[in-house]
Short mmCIF file of C-alpha atoms and ligand atoms in Angstrom, two decimals:
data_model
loop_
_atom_site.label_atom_id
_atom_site.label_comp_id
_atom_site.label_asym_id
_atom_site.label_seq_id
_atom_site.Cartn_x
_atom_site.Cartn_y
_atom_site.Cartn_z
CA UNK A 1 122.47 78.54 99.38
CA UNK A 2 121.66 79.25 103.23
CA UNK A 3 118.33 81.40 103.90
CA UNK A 4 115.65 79.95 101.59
CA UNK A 5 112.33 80.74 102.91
CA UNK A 6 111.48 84.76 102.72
CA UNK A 7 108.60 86.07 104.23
CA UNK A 8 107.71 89.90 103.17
CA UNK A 9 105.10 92.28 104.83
CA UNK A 10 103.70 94.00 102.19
CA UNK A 11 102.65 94.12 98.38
CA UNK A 12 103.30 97.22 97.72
CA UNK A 13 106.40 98.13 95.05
CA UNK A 14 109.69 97.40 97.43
CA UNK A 15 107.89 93.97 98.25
CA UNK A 16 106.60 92.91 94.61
CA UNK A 17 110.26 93.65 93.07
CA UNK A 18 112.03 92.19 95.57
CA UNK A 19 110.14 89.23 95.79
CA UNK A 20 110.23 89.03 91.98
CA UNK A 21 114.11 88.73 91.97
CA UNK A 22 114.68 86.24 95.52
CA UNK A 23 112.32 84.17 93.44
CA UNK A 24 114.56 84.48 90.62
CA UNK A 25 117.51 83.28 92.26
CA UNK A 26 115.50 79.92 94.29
CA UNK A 27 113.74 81.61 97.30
CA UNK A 28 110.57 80.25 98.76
CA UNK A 29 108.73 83.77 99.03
CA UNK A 30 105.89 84.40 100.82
CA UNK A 31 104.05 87.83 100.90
CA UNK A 32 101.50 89.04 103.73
CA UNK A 33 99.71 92.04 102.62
CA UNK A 34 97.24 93.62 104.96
CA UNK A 35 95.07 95.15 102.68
CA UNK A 36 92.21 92.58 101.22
CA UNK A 37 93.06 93.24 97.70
CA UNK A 38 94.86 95.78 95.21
CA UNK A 39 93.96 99.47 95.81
CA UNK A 40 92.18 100.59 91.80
CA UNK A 41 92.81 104.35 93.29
CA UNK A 42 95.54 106.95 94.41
CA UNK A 43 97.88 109.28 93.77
CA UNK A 44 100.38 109.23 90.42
CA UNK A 45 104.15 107.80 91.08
CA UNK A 46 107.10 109.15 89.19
CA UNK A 47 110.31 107.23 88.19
CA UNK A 48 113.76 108.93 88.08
CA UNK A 49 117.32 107.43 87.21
CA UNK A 50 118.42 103.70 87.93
CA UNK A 51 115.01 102.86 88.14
CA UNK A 52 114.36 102.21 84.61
CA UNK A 53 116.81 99.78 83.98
CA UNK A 54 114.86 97.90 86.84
CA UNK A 55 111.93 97.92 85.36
CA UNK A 56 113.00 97.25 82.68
CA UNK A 57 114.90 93.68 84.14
CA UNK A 58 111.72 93.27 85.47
CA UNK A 59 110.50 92.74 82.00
CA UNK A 60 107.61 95.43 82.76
CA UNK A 61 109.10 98.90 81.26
CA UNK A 62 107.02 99.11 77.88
CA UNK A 63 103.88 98.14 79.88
CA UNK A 64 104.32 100.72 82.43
CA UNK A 65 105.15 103.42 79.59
CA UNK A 66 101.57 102.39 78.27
CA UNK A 67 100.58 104.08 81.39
CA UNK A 68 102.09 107.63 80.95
CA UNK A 69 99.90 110.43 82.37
CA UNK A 70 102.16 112.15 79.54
CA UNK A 71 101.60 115.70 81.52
CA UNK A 72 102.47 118.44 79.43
CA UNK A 73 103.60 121.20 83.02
CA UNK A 74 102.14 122.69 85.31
CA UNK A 75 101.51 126.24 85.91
CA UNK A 76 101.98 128.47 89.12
CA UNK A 77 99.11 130.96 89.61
CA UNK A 78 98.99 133.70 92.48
CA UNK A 79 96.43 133.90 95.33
CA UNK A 80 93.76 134.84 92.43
CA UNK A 81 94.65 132.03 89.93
CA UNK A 82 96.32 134.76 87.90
CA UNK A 83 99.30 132.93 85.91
CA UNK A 84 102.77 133.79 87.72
CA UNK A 85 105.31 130.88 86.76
CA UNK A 86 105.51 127.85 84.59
CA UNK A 87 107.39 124.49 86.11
CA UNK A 88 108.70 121.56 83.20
CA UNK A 89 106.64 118.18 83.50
CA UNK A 90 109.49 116.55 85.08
CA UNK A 91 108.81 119.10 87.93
CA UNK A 92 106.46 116.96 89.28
CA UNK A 93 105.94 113.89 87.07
CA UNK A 94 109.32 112.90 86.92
CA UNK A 95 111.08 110.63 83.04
CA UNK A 96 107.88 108.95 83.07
CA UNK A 97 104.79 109.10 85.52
CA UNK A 98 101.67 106.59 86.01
CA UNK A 99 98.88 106.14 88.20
CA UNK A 100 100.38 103.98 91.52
CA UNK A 101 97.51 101.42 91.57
CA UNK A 102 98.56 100.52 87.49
CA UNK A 103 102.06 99.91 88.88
CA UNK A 104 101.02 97.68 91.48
CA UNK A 105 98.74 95.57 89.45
CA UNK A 106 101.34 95.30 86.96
CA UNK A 107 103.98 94.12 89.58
CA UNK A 108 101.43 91.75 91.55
CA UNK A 109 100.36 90.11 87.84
CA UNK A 110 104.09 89.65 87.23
CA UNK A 111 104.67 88.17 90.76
CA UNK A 112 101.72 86.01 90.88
CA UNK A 113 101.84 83.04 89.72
CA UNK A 114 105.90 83.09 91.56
CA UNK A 115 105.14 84.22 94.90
CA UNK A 116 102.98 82.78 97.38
CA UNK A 117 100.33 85.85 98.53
CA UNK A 118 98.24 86.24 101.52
CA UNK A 119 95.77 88.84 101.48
CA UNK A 120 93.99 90.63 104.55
CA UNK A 121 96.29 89.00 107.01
CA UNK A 122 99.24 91.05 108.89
CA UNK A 123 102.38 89.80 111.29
CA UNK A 124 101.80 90.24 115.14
CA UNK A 125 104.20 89.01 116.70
CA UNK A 126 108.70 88.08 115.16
CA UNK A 127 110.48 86.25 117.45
CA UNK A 128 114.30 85.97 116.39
CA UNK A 129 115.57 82.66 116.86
CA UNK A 130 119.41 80.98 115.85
CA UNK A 131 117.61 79.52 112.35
CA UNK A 132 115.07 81.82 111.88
CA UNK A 133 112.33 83.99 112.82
CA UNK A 134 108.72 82.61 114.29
CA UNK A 135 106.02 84.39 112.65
CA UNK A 136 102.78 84.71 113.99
CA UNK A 137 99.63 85.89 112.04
CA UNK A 138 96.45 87.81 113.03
CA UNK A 139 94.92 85.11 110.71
CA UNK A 140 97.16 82.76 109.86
CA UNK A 141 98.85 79.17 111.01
CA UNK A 142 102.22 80.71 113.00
CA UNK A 143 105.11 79.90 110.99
CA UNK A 144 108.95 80.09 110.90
CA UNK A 145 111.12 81.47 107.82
CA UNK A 146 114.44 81.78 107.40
CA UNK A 147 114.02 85.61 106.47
CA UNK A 148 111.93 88.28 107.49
CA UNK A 149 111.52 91.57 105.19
CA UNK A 150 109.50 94.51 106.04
CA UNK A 151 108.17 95.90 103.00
CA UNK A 152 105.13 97.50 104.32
CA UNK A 153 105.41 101.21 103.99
CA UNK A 154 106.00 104.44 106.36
CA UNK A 155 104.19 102.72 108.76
CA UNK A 156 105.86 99.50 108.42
CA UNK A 157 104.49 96.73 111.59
CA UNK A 158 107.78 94.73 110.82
CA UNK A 159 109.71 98.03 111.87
CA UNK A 160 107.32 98.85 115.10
CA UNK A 161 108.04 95.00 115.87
CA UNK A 162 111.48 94.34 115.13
CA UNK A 163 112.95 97.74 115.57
CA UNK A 164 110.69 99.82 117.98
CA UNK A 165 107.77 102.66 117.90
CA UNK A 166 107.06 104.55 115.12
CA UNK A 167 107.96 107.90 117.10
CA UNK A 168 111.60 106.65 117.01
CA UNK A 169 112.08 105.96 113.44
CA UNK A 170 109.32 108.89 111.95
CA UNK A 171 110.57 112.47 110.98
CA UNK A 172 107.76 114.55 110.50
CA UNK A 173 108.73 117.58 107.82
CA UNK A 174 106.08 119.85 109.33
CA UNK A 175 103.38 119.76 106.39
CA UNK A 176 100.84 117.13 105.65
CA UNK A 177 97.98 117.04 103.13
CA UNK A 178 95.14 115.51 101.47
CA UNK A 179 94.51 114.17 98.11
CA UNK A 180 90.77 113.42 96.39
CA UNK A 181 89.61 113.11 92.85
CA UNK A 182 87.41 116.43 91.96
CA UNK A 183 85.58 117.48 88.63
CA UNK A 184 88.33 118.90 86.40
CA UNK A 185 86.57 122.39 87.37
CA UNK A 186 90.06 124.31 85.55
CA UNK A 187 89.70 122.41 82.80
CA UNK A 188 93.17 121.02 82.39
CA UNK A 189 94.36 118.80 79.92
CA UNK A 190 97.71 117.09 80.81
CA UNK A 191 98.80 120.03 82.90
CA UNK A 192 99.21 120.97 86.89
CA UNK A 193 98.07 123.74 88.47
CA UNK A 194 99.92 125.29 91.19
CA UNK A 195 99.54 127.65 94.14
CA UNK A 196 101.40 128.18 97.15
CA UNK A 197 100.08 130.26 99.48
CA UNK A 198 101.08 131.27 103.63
CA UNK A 199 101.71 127.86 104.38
CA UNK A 200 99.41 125.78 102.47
CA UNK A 201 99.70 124.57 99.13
CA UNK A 202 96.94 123.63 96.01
CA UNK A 203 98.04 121.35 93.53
CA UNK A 204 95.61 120.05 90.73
CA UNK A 205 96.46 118.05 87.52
CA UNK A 206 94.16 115.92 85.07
CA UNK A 207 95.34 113.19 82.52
CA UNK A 208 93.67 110.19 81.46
CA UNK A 209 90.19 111.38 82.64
CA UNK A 210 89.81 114.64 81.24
CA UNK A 211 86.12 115.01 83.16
CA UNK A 212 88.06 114.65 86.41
CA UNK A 213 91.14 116.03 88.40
CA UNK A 214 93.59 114.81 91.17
CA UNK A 215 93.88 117.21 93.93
CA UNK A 216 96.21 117.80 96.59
CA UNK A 217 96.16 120.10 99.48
CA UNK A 218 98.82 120.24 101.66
CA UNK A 219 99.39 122.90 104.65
CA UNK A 220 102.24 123.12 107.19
CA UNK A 221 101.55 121.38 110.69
CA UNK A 222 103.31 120.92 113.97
CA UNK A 223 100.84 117.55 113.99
CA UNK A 224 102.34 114.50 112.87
CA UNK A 225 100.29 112.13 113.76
CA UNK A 226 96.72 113.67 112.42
CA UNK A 227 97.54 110.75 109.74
CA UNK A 228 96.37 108.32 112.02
CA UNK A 229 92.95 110.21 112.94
CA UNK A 230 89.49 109.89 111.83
CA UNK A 231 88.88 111.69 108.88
CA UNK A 232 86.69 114.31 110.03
CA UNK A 233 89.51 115.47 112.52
CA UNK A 234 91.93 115.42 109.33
CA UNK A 235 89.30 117.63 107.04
CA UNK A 236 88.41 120.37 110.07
CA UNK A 237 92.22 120.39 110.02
CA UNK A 238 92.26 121.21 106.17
CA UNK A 239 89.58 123.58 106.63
CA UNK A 240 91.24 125.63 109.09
CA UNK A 241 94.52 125.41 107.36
CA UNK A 242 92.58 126.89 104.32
CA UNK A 243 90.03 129.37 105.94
CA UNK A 244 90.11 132.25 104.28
CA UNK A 245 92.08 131.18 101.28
CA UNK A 246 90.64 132.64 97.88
CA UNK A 247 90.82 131.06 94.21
CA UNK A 248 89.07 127.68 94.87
CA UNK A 249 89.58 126.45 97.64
CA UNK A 250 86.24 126.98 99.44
CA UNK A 251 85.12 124.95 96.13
CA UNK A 252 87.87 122.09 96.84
CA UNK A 253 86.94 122.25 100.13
CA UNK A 254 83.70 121.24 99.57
CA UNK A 255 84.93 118.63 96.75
CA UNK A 256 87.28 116.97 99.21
CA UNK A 257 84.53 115.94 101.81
CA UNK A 258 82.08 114.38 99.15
CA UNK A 259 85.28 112.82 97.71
CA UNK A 260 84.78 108.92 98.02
CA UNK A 261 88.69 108.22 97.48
CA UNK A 262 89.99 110.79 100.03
CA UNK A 263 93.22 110.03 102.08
CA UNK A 264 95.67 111.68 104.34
CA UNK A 265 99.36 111.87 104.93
CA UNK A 266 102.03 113.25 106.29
CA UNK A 267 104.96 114.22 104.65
CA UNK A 268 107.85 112.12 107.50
CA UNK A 269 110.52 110.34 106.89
CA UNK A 270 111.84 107.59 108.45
CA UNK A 271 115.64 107.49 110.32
CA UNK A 272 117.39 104.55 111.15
CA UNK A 273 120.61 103.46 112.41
CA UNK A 274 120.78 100.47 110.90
CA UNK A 275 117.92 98.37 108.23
CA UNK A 276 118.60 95.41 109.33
CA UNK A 277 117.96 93.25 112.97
CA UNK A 278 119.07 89.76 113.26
CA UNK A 279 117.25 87.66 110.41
CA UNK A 280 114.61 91.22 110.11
CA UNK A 281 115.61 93.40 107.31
CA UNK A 282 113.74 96.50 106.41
CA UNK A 283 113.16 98.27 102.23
CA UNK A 284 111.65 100.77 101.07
CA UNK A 285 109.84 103.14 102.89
CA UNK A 286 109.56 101.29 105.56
CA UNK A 287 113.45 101.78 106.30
CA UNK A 288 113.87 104.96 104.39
CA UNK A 289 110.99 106.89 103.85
CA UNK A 290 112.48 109.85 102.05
CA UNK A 291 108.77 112.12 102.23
CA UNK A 292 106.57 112.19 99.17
CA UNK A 293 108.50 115.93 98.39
CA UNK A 294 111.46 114.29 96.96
CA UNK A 295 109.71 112.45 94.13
CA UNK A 296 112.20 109.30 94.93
CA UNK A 297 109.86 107.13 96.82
CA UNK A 298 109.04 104.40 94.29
CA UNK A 299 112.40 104.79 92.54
CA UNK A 300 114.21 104.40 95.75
CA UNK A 301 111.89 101.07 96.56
CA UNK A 302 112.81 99.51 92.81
CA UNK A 303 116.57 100.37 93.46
CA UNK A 304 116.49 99.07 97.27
CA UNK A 305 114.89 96.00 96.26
CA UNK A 306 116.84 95.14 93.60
CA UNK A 307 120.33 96.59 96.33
CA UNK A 308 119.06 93.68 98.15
CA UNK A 309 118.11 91.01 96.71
CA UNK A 310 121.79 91.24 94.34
CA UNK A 311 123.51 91.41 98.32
CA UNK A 312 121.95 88.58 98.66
CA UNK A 313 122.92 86.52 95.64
CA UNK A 314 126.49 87.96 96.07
CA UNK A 315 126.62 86.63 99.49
CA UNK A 316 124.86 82.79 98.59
CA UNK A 317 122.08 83.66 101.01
CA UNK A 318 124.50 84.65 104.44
CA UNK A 319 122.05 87.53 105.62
CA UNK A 320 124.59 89.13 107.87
CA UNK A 321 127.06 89.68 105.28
CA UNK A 322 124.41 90.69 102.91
CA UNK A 323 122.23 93.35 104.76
CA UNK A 324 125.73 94.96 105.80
CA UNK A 325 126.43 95.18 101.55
CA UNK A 326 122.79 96.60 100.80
CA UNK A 327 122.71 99.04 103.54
CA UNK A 328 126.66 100.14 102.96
CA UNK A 329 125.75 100.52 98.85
CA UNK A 330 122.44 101.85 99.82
CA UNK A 331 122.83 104.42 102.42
CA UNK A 332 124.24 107.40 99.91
CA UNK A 333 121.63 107.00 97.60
CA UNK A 334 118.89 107.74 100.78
CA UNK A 335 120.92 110.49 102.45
CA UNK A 336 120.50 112.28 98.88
CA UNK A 337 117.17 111.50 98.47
CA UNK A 338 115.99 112.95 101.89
CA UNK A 339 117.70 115.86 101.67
CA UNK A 340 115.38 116.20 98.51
CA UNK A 341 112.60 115.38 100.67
CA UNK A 342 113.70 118.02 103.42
CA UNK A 343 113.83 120.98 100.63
CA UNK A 344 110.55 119.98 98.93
CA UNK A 345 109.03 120.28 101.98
CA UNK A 346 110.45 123.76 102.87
CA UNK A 347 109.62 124.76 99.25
CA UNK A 348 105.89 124.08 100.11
CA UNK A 349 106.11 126.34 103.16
CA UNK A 350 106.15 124.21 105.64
CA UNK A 351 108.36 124.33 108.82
CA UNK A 352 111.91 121.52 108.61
CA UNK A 353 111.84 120.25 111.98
C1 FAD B 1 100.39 111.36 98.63
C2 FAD B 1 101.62 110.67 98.15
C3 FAD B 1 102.18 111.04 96.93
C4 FAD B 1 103.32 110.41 96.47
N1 FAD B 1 103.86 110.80 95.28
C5 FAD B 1 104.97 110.19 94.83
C6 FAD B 1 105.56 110.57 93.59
O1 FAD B 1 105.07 111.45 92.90
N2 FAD B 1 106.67 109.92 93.19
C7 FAD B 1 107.22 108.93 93.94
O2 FAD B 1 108.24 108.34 93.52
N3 FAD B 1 106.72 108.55 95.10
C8 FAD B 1 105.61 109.17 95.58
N4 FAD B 1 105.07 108.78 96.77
C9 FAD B 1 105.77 107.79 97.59
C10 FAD B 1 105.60 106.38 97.08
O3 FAD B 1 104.24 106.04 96.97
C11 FAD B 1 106.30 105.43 98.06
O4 FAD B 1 107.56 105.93 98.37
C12 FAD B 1 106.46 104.04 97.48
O5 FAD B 1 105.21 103.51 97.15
C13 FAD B 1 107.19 103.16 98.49
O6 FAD B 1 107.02 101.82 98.17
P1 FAD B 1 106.97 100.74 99.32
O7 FAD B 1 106.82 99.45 98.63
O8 FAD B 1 108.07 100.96 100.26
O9 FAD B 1 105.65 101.07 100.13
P2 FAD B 1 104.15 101.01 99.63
O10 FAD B 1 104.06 101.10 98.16
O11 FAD B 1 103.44 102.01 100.48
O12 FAD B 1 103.67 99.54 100.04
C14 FAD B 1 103.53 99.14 101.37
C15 FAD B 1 102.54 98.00 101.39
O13 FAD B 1 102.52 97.43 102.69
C16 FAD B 1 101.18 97.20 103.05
N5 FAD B 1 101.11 97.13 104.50
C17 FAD B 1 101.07 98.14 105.39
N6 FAD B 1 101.00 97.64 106.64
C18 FAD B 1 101.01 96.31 106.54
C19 FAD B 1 100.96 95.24 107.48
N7 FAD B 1 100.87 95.46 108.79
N8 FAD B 1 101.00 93.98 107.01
C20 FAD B 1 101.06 93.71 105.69
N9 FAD B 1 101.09 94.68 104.75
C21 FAD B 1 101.07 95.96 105.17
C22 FAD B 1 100.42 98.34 102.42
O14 FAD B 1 99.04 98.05 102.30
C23 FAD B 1 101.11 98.43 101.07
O15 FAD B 1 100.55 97.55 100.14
C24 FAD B 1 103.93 109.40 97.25
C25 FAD B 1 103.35 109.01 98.47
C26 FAD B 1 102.20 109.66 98.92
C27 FAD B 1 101.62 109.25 100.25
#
């Protein structure tokens, strides 16, 4: 086999999976995660199709299931939180739903004891060379591997490096949002609460912790890049979006700035020609992005992983051959998926752009 040593930026779910099966099949994997340890908060993940049976040959399915926020719907109210609709659990929460730090821990205990991980540490500079690519580290001894993967999420450095800006590669879908933990205020029990209003949207659910709720408020912008501001720019911009809005929202309002796990983010997407440069090969969202409205995010980042690291096996390591297999298998899949992404974003109200 040609191509044995595998660097990938990133622990997140593309980067644990994949570096689960190159492992598998002899790779020397190392993994550079930016972050100085596993996030125990955020936002619930859904898994649709052909991502069960990976999970599942990752050996990890009936653990995962153990997670199940098991939600029971979620109901659409009007402007006064008067009951208008009902939408099925699968709506929003997908076959089978869990909590996204729970999947990650789950992965990175699998992965652990096969992968080499560096923590707090981030690629600055690839330099593509005939047998490989020279890494250098913000931290780290500069070193070359045969491989370079960029697993490390909508705002992937490996793509900004290898590929070029973010502006290039990001679709904004006009909307962006917040998401905090609140007091469970509605009192829901395994159930969503909906309401879309003149371009802003309120979603609330509660599972495991019944004393608490996840909320998520999300408003249409013409400002993509308010994700990469200080917070207090990113709640006046929630405020505004919501001034004037009735049911709670002054009350979430107020909820989302004492919130200690508050983040931000755009709903984009990200548009490539190609995943692949040289020995620099991009999964997940970092290459794909299909928006957080199409519900496909961590599906499509099991399925791409797996796409590629089978490309690779098929191909005995050649990396030209193989990123021109994944991407060619791939590509349908994505197209589908961000179409999904463009209509859950108009759904919401917000302006396609
Ligand atoms: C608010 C929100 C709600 C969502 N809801 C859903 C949902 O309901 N269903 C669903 O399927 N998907 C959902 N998603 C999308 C889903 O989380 C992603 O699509 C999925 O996690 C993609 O996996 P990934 O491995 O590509 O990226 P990630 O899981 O984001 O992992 C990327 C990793 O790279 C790391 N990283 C970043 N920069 C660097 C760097 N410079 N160096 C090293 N490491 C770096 C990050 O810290 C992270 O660990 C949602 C996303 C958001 C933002």
């Amino acid at each position: 086999m040609t191509n044995t040593t595998v660097l990938i930026s990133g622990a997140g779910v593309a980067g644990a999976a994949l570096g689960h099966y190159l492992h598998r099949d002899g790779y020397d994997v190392t993994v550079v995660e930016r972050a100085p340890g596993l996030r125990g908060s955020g936002y619930a993940v859904d898994f649709r199709g052909a991502a069960f049976d990976v999970l599942d040959e990752l050996g990890i399915l009936d653990e995962i299931r153990g997670h199940d926020t098991a939600m029971r719907g979620t109901t659409v109210v009007d402007a006064d939180g008067a009951e208008i609709g009902q939408l099925p659990a699968e709506t929003f929460a997908g076959e089978l739903e869990v909590p996204k730090p729970q999947l990650t821990q789950i992965l990175h205990r699998l992965t652990e004891p096969e992968l080499t991980y560096i923590f707090d540490d981030s690629i600055t500079t690839l330099t593509q060379q005939d047998g490989g690519v020279a890494v250098e580290f913000e931290q780290g001894t500069p070193r070359t591997f045969d491989l370079v993967v960029g697993a490390d999420g909508l705002f992937s450095k490996t793509r900004r490096l290898a590929f070029g800006p973010h502006e290039e590669a990001l679709r904004h879908l006009g909307m962006s949002g917040a998401g905090f933990t609140a007091d469970n205020v509605l009192g829901l029990d395994h159930r969503g609460v909906l309401q879309t209003g003149d371009g802003t949207a309120i979603y609330a659910f509660s599972a495991a912790d019944a004393d608490k709720m996840s909320v998520s408020l999300s408003f249409a912008t013409d400002a993509p890049t308010l994700d990469r501001r200080p917070r207090a720019e990113q709640e006046q911009a929630l405020k505004e979006a919501f001034a004037g809005a009735g049911w709670i929202a002054p009350e979430l309002l107020k909820a989302m700035s004492a919130a200690d796990d508050f983040y931000f983010s755009s709903s984009s997407q990200v548009h490539l020609d190609t995943w692949s440069t040289g020995r620099v090969v991009l999964v997940g969202d970092a290459g794909y992005c299909a928006a957080p409205t199409a519900g496909m995010g961590t599906s499509q980042a099991l399925i791409g992983a797996r796409t590629l690291a089978r490309a690779l096996s098929a191909a005995d390591g050649d990396h030209a051959t193989a990123f021109t297999a994944y991407e060619a298998e791939l590509r349908p899949y994505v197209t589908e998926n961000q179409v999904k992404g463009q209509e859950g974003a108009a759904a919401f109200g917000s302006r396609d752009q």
